Coordinates of C-alpha atoms in Angstrom, one line a residue:
M1 CA -0.2 0.3 -0.1
S2 CA 1.4 3.1 -1.3
R3 CA 2.6 5.6 1.7
E4 CA 1.7 8.4 -0.1
L5 CA -2.0 7.7 0.4
K6 CA -3.0 9.2 4.0
E7 CA -4.4 7.3 6.9
T8 CA -7.4 7.7 9.2
P9 CA -7.5 7.2 13.2
L10 CA -8.9 4.2 12.8
R11 CA -6.0 2.5 11.0
E12 CA -4.6 -0.7 13.6
V13 CA -8.2 -1.3 14.0
H14 CA -9.1 -2.3 10.2
L15 CA -5.8 -4.5 11.0
E16 CA -5.8 -6.3 13.5
L17 CA -9.7 -7.2 12.0
G18 CA -7.8 -8.7 8.9
A19 CA -9.2 -5.4 6.3
K20 CA -9.1 -4.9 2.9
L21 CA -7.6 -1.9 2.8
V22 CA -7.1 -0.2 -1.0
G23 CA -7.9 3.4 -2.2
F24 CA -10.0 5.5 -2.5
A25 CA -10.0 9.4 -2.8
G26 CA -6.2 10.4 -1.5
W27 CA -7.1 7.9 1.0
E28 CA -5.8 4.3 2.9
M29 CA -8.8 2.2 3.7
P30 CA -10.9 -0.9 4.1
I31 CA -12.4 -2.5 1.6
R32 CA -13.7 -5.5 3.4
Y33 CA -12.9 -7.4 6.5
G34 CA -14.4 -11.0 4.9
S35 CA -17.3 -11.3 2.8
I36 CA -18.4 -8.1 1.1
L37 CA -22.2 -9.9 0.7
E38 CA -22.1 -11.3 4.4
E39 CA -21.3 -7.3 5.6
H40 CA -24.1 -6.3 3.1
Q41 CA -26.0 -8.4 4.5
S42 CA -25.4 -7.3 8.7
V43 CA -26.6 -4.0 7.8
R44 CA -29.9 -4.4 6.2
Q45 CA -30.0 -7.7 9.1
A46 CA -28.6 -6.2 11.9
A47 CA -26.1 -3.6 12.6
G48 CA -22.6 -2.7 10.6
I49 CA -20.4 -0.1 11.7
F50 CA -18.4 1.9 9.1
D51 CA -14.9 4.4 8.9
I52 CA -16.0 7.7 7.2
S53 CA -12.9 9.5 8.8
H54 CA -11.8 10.6 5.0
M55 CA -14.6 13.6 4.8
G56 CA -14.1 16.2 5.6
H57 CA -15.3 18.4 8.3
L58 CA -15.5 22.3 7.3
H59 CA -16.3 24.3 10.2
V60 CA -18.2 27.7 9.8
E61 CA -19.8 30.9 12.7
G62 CA -19.9 34.1 13.3
P63 CA -22.2 36.5 12.7
G64 CA -24.2 36.1 8.4
S65 CA -22.7 32.6 8.3
S66 CA -26.7 30.5 8.2
E67 CA -27.3 33.7 5.5
W68 CA -23.4 33.8 3.8
L69 CA -24.7 30.1 3.9
N70 CA -27.8 29.8 2.2
R71 CA -26.2 31.2 -0.8
M72 CA -23.9 28.9 -1.3
L73 CA -25.5 26.3 -0.8
T74 CA -28.9 25.0 -3.0
N75 CA -31.0 24.2 -0.5
N76 CA -32.7 26.2 2.0
V77 CA -30.5 27.3 5.7
E78 CA -33.7 29.0 7.2
N79 CA -35.4 25.5 7.6
L80 CA -32.9 24.3 10.0
S81 CA -33.5 25.4 13.7
E82 CA -30.4 24.4 15.9
G83 CA -29.3 21.1 15.9
E84 CA -30.8 19.8 12.7
A85 CA -29.1 18.6 9.0
Q86 CA -30.1 18.7 6.1
Y87 CA -29.3 17.0 2.8
T88 CA -27.8 19.8 0.4
F89 CA -25.1 21.3 -2.7
L90 CA -22.4 23.1 -3.1
L91 CA -22.6 24.4 -6.7
N92 CA -20.6 26.1 -9.5
E93 CA -21.3 28.7 -11.9
E94 CA -22.6 27.0 -13.9
G95 CA -24.9 25.5 -11.9
G96 CA -22.5 22.2 -11.4
I97 CA -21.7 20.4 -8.8
I98 CA -18.7 21.2 -6.8
D99 CA -19.9 18.6 -3.6
D100 CA -23.3 16.7 -2.9
L101 CA -22.9 17.8 1.6
I102 CA -24.4 17.2 5.3
L103 CA -25.2 20.8 6.7
Y104 CA -25.1 20.4 10.5
R105 CA -26.5 22.8 12.4
L106 CA -25.0 23.1 15.9
E107 CA -26.0 26.4 16.7
E108 CA -27.7 29.1 16.0
R109 CA -24.5 30.5 14.5
R110 CA -22.0 27.2 14.0
F111 CA -22.6 25.2 11.4
L112 CA -20.4 21.6 10.7
L113 CA -19.9 21.2 6.4
V114 CA -19.2 17.1 6.3
V115 CA -18.3 17.0 2.5
N116 CA -17.3 14.3 0.4
A117 CA -13.2 13.3 0.5
A118 CA -12.1 13.7 -2.4
R119 CA -13.7 17.1 -2.5
T120 CA -12.7 18.7 0.8
A121 CA -10.2 21.5 -0.5
E122 CA -11.9 22.0 -3.8
A123 CA -15.3 22.9 -1.4
F124 CA -13.2 24.1 0.5
A125 CA -11.5 27.0 -1.5
W126 CA -13.9 27.2 -3.0
L127 CA -16.2 28.6 0.1
R128 CA -12.8 30.6 1.1
T129 CA -12.7 32.8 -1.7
N130 CA -16.7 33.0 -1.9
N131 CA -16.5 34.5 1.7
V132 CA -15.7 38.1 2.0
R133 CA -17.0 38.9 5.3
E134 CA -14.6 39.0 7.9
E135 CA -17.2 38.5 10.6
I136 CA -17.8 35.0 9.7
E137 CA -15.5 32.2 10.2
L138 CA -14.1 29.2 7.9
T139 CA -12.1 26.4 8.8
D140 CA -10.8 23.2 8.0
Q141 CA -10.7 20.8 11.2
S142 CA -11.4 17.3 9.4
A143 CA -7.6 16.1 10.5
E144 CA -8.2 16.3 14.2
M145 CA -12.3 13.9 13.5
A146 CA -12.5 10.8 13.3
G147 CA -16.5 9.0 12.1
M148 CA -17.9 6.5 12.2
A149 CA -20.9 5.4 10.5
V150 CA -23.4 2.7 12.3
Q151 CA -26.5 1.6 10.2
G152 CA -28.9 -1.2 9.7
P153 CA -32.0 -2.1 11.1
L154 CA -31.1 -2.8 15.4
V155 CA -29.2 0.2 15.2
A156 CA -30.7 2.1 17.6
D157 CA -30.5 -1.2 20.7
V158 CA -27.0 -0.8 20.5
Y159 CA -26.2 2.9 20.3
S160 CA -28.4 2.6 23.9
R161 CA -25.9 -0.1 24.9
I162 CA -23.2 2.1 24.0
M163 CA -24.5 5.3 25.2
G164 CA -25.8 3.8 28.6
G165 CA -29.0 3.8 27.3
R166 CA -29.3 7.1 25.1
T167 CA -31.8 8.0 23.5
L168 CA -30.2 8.5 19.2
P169 CA -31.8 11.2 18.1
K170 CA -34.9 11.9 15.3
R171 CA -33.9 11.5 12.3
N172 CA -32.2 14.7 10.3
E173 CA -31.7 15.9 14.6
V174 CA -28.5 16.5 16.0
D175 CA -26.7 15.8 19.6
S176 CA -23.6 17.1 21.0
F177 CA -22.6 15.7 24.4
E178 CA -19.9 15.1 26.0
I179 CA -19.5 10.6 27.4
E180 CA -16.1 8.3 29.0
G181 CA -14.7 12.4 28.7
H182 CA -15.0 12.0 25.2
R183 CA -17.3 14.7 22.7
L184 CA -19.7 14.1 20.4
T185 CA -21.6 15.1 17.8
V186 CA -24.0 12.5 17.0
C187 CA -26.7 12.2 14.3
R188 CA -29.1 10.3 12.9
T189 CA -28.5 9.9 9.4
G190 CA -26.8 7.2 6.6
Y191 CA -26.0 5.9 3.2
T192 CA -27.7 3.1 3.1
G193 CA -31.4 3.0 3.8
E194 CA -31.6 1.5 6.9
D195 CA -32.0 3.6 10.4
G196 CA -28.3 5.0 11.3
F197 CA -26.1 7.1 12.9
E198 CA -23.0 9.1 12.6
L199 CA -20.4 9.8 14.9
F200 CA -17.1 12.1 15.4
C201 CA -15.3 12.8 18.0
K202 CA -11.8 13.4 18.6
V203 CA -8.9 11.2 16.0
G204 CA -7.7 10.1 19.3
A205 CA -11.4 8.8 20.4
G206 CA -12.2 7.6 17.4
G207 CA -10.2 3.8 18.6
Y208 CA -11.9 3.6 21.6
W209 CA -15.5 4.3 19.8
F210 CA -15.4 2.4 16.6
R211 CA -13.9 -0.9 18.5
T212 CA -17.1 -0.9 21.7
A213 CA -19.7 -0.6 18.8
L214 CA -17.9 -4.0 17.6
E215 CA -18.3 -5.2 21.0
E216 CA -22.1 -3.9 21.3
G217 CA -23.6 -6.3 18.3
A218 CA -22.2 -3.7 15.2
R219 CA -20.2 -5.3 12.4
A220 CA -17.7 -3.8 10.9
C221 CA -17.8 -3.2 6.6
G222 CA -15.6 -2.1 4.2
L223 CA -15.8 0.8 0.3
G224 CA -17.8 -3.0 -0.9
A225 CA -20.6 -3.1 1.5
R226 CA -21.7 1.1 2.0
D227 CA -21.3 0.9 -2.6
T228 CA -24.0 -1.8 -3.2
L229 CA -25.8 -0.3 -0.2
R230 CA -26.3 2.7 -1.5
L231 CA -27.2 2.0 -4.5
E232 CA -29.7 0.0 -4.5
M233 CA -30.8 3.6 -2.6
C234 CA -29.8 5.0 -5.9
Y235 CA -28.0 7.2 -3.8
P236 CA -25.1 8.9 -6.1
L237 CA -21.4 8.8 -5.1
N238 CA -19.5 12.2 -6.0
G239 CA -16.8 11.6 -8.5
S240 CA -18.9 8.8 -10.0
D241 CA -22.8 10.4 -9.9
L242 CA -22.6 13.3 -9.5
S243 CA -19.7 16.2 -10.5
P244 CA -19.3 19.8 -12.3
E245 CA -20.5 18.7 -14.8
R246 CA -23.7 17.9 -13.9
T247 CA -26.0 19.8 -11.9
P248 CA -29.3 18.4 -9.0
L249 CA -32.1 18.4 -11.7
E250 CA -30.0 16.2 -14.4
S251 CA -29.1 14.0 -11.4
G252 CA -32.7 13.4 -10.1
L253 CA -32.2 15.8 -6.6
G254 CA -34.4 18.6 -7.7
F255 CA -35.5 17.5 -3.9
F256 CA -32.8 19.0 -2.1
V257 CA -32.5 22.4 -4.1
D258 CA -35.1 25.7 -2.9
L259 CA -35.5 27.5 -6.1
D260 CA -37.8 29.5 -4.2
K261 CA -35.2 31.2 -1.4
E262 CA -32.9 34.4 -2.2
D263 CA -29.9 34.0 -4.9
F264 CA -27.5 31.0 -4.8
V265 CA -24.8 30.6 -6.1
G266 CA -25.2 28.1 -9.7
R267 CA -28.8 29.4 -9.4
D268 CA -30.1 30.9 -12.5
V269 CA -28.6 28.3 -14.2
L270 CA -31.1 25.3 -12.7
L271 CA -34.3 27.7 -13.2
A272 CA -33.4 28.2 -17.1
Q273 CA -32.9 24.4 -17.0
K274 CA -36.7 24.0 -15.4
S275 CA -37.6 26.0 -17.9
E276 CA -36.3 24.7 -20.7
G277 CA -36.1 21.4 -20.2
L278 CA -33.4 18.8 -19.2
S279 CA -32.1 17.2 -22.4
E280 CA -29.9 14.4 -19.4
V281 CA -31.0 12.6 -16.5
L282 CA -29.5 9.5 -14.4
A283 CA -31.5 7.0 -15.2
P284 CA -31.9 4.1 -12.2
L285 CA -31.0 1.1 -14.5
K286 CA -32.1 -3.1 -14.2
C287 CA -30.7 -5.9 -16.3
L288 CA -33.7 -8.7 -16.6
E289 CA -30.9 -11.8 -16.2
S290 CA -28.4 -12.7 -14.7
G291 CA -25.0 -11.9 -16.2
P292 CA -21.6 -10.5 -15.9
P293 CA -21.6 -8.1 -13.2
I294 CA -21.9 -4.6 -14.4
R295 CA -19.6 -2.2 -13.9
P296 CA -19.2 1.8 -14.7
G297 CA -18.0 2.6 -17.9
C298 CA -21.0 -0.5 -19.8
A299 CA -22.4 1.2 -22.8
V300 CA -26.5 1.5 -22.4
F301 CA -27.9 0.8 -26.2
T302 CA -32.0 1.2 -27.1
E303 CA -33.1 -1.7 -28.5
D304 CA -31.9 -1.8 -31.7
S305 CA -28.1 -1.4 -30.5
Q306 CA -28.2 2.8 -31.1
E307 CA -25.1 4.2 -27.7
L308 CA -26.9 5.9 -24.9
G309 CA -24.9 7.2 -22.7
R310 CA -22.6 5.1 -19.7
L311 CA -22.7 3.6 -16.7
T312 CA -21.8 5.9 -13.6
S313 CA -22.0 3.5 -11.5
G314 CA -22.9 -0.3 -11.6
T315 CA -22.9 -3.2 -9.4
L316 CA -24.5 -7.2 -8.9
S317 CA -27.8 -6.1 -6.4
P318 CA -27.7 -9.0 -3.6
S319 CA -30.3 -8.1 -2.2
V320 CA -32.1 -7.6 -5.8
G321 CA -30.3 -10.6 -7.3
V322 CA -29.3 -8.9 -10.8
G323 CA -27.0 -6.1 -12.0
I324 CA -27.6 -2.8 -11.4
G325 CA -26.5 0.3 -11.8
M326 CA -27.5 3.8 -12.6
A327 CA -26.3 6.5 -16.6
Y328 CA -26.8 9.9 -17.8
L329 CA -29.3 9.0 -20.5
P330 CA -31.8 11.5 -23.1
F331 CA -35.0 12.4 -20.6
E332 CA -37.0 10.8 -23.3
V333 CA -35.7 7.4 -22.5
A334 CA -35.3 8.2 -18.6
Q335 CA -38.4 7.1 -18.1
A336 CA -39.8 3.6 -15.8
G337 CA -40.1 0.8 -17.9
T338 CA -38.0 1.3 -21.0
A339 CA -36.8 -1.2 -22.7
V340 CA -32.6 -1.5 -23.0
A341 CA -29.4 -3.0 -22.5
V342 CA -26.0 -2.9 -20.6
E343 CA -22.8 -4.5 -22.4
V344 CA -20.8 -6.2 -20.6
R345 CA -17.4 -8.1 -22.2
G346 CA -19.6 -8.1 -25.5
R347 CA -22.7 -9.2 -23.7
M348 CA -25.9 -8.0 -24.4
I349 CA -28.0 -8.1 -21.0
P350 CA -30.9 -6.8 -21.1
A351 CA -32.6 -4.3 -19.1
E352 CA -35.3 -1.2 -18.2
V353 CA -34.8 2.2 -16.7
S354 CA -36.0 1.2 -13.7
K355 CA -38.4 2.2 -10.3
K356 CA -36.7 4.5 -7.7
P357 CA -35.3 2.3 -4.7
F358 CA -34.7 -0.7 -6.2
Y359 CA -34.8 -1.8 -3.1
K360 CA -37.5 -1.4 -0.4
K361 CA -38.1 -3.2 3.0
A362 CA -40.8 -5.9 3.3

């Protein structure tokens, strides 16, 4: 493993557990500890824990911080009360997605932005460039923090055991408190479609809380399971499904854009797209028969062999049992039920545009 890769504060735990480590977004991360399938099923049926220490932590505070963030982000910051979180986008002037992130309102004038690892430097630079108010303090505290996501239907019980009887915050709510001599920030959010929480603490405390979660019933899970879980829910991956060349509307995520609020970066482009219509949108695709695994880059064709686009994400779904993926397709094609085909190793696999998500709980 190249030493050029950054190491998370939980690396020692990963090695103890026999994790297979790979490079991801400049970080050395566990892709699996054993079977990806078993890790996937642990999250769907019980509780799994993921290292998310590679995520960026940007802090914003000071007078006028909410108004400034409301101009920089697509969702409406004013809808957030203290102790709440929301999914939102940071856009460039062309409406393209620099990053999709979670914004936490910790206090009236103090915010935390948890951004994607590969976009941390870019997001911080873009925010700093656009911060012209001296009273607003923007800091990158990523190197100081460890993070973990505990996901699955049994997480409430796991959390109670970990935290000495405390109950989980409500969905998308944030709780900050001290316990066992550590300051923790916990939010009931996740990236798997299951109930869950994300916990952030100082670097030195990360190993303790990860091990404690394991002792109380969570199973260590790697990036492999995280990818199959998120794709079953049609959750996009920045750098694959999302990019600076695509807008939230093209990505099918307009719900997290408030076009009715005052001006924000990229708003004019999105208004024009809404008025003129979209030429392409991100569509979920499901294979209709078994075959070789579909992967990012596989071409998507019409039934009469006209290429429509290429997969941005693709995998074999453990829950659905067939290949699933996403691709930007012409708007008129990207309608549920449209028949297409995915080319894998020279073989055409029949598929169709699906409804979201691929996986639904019984």
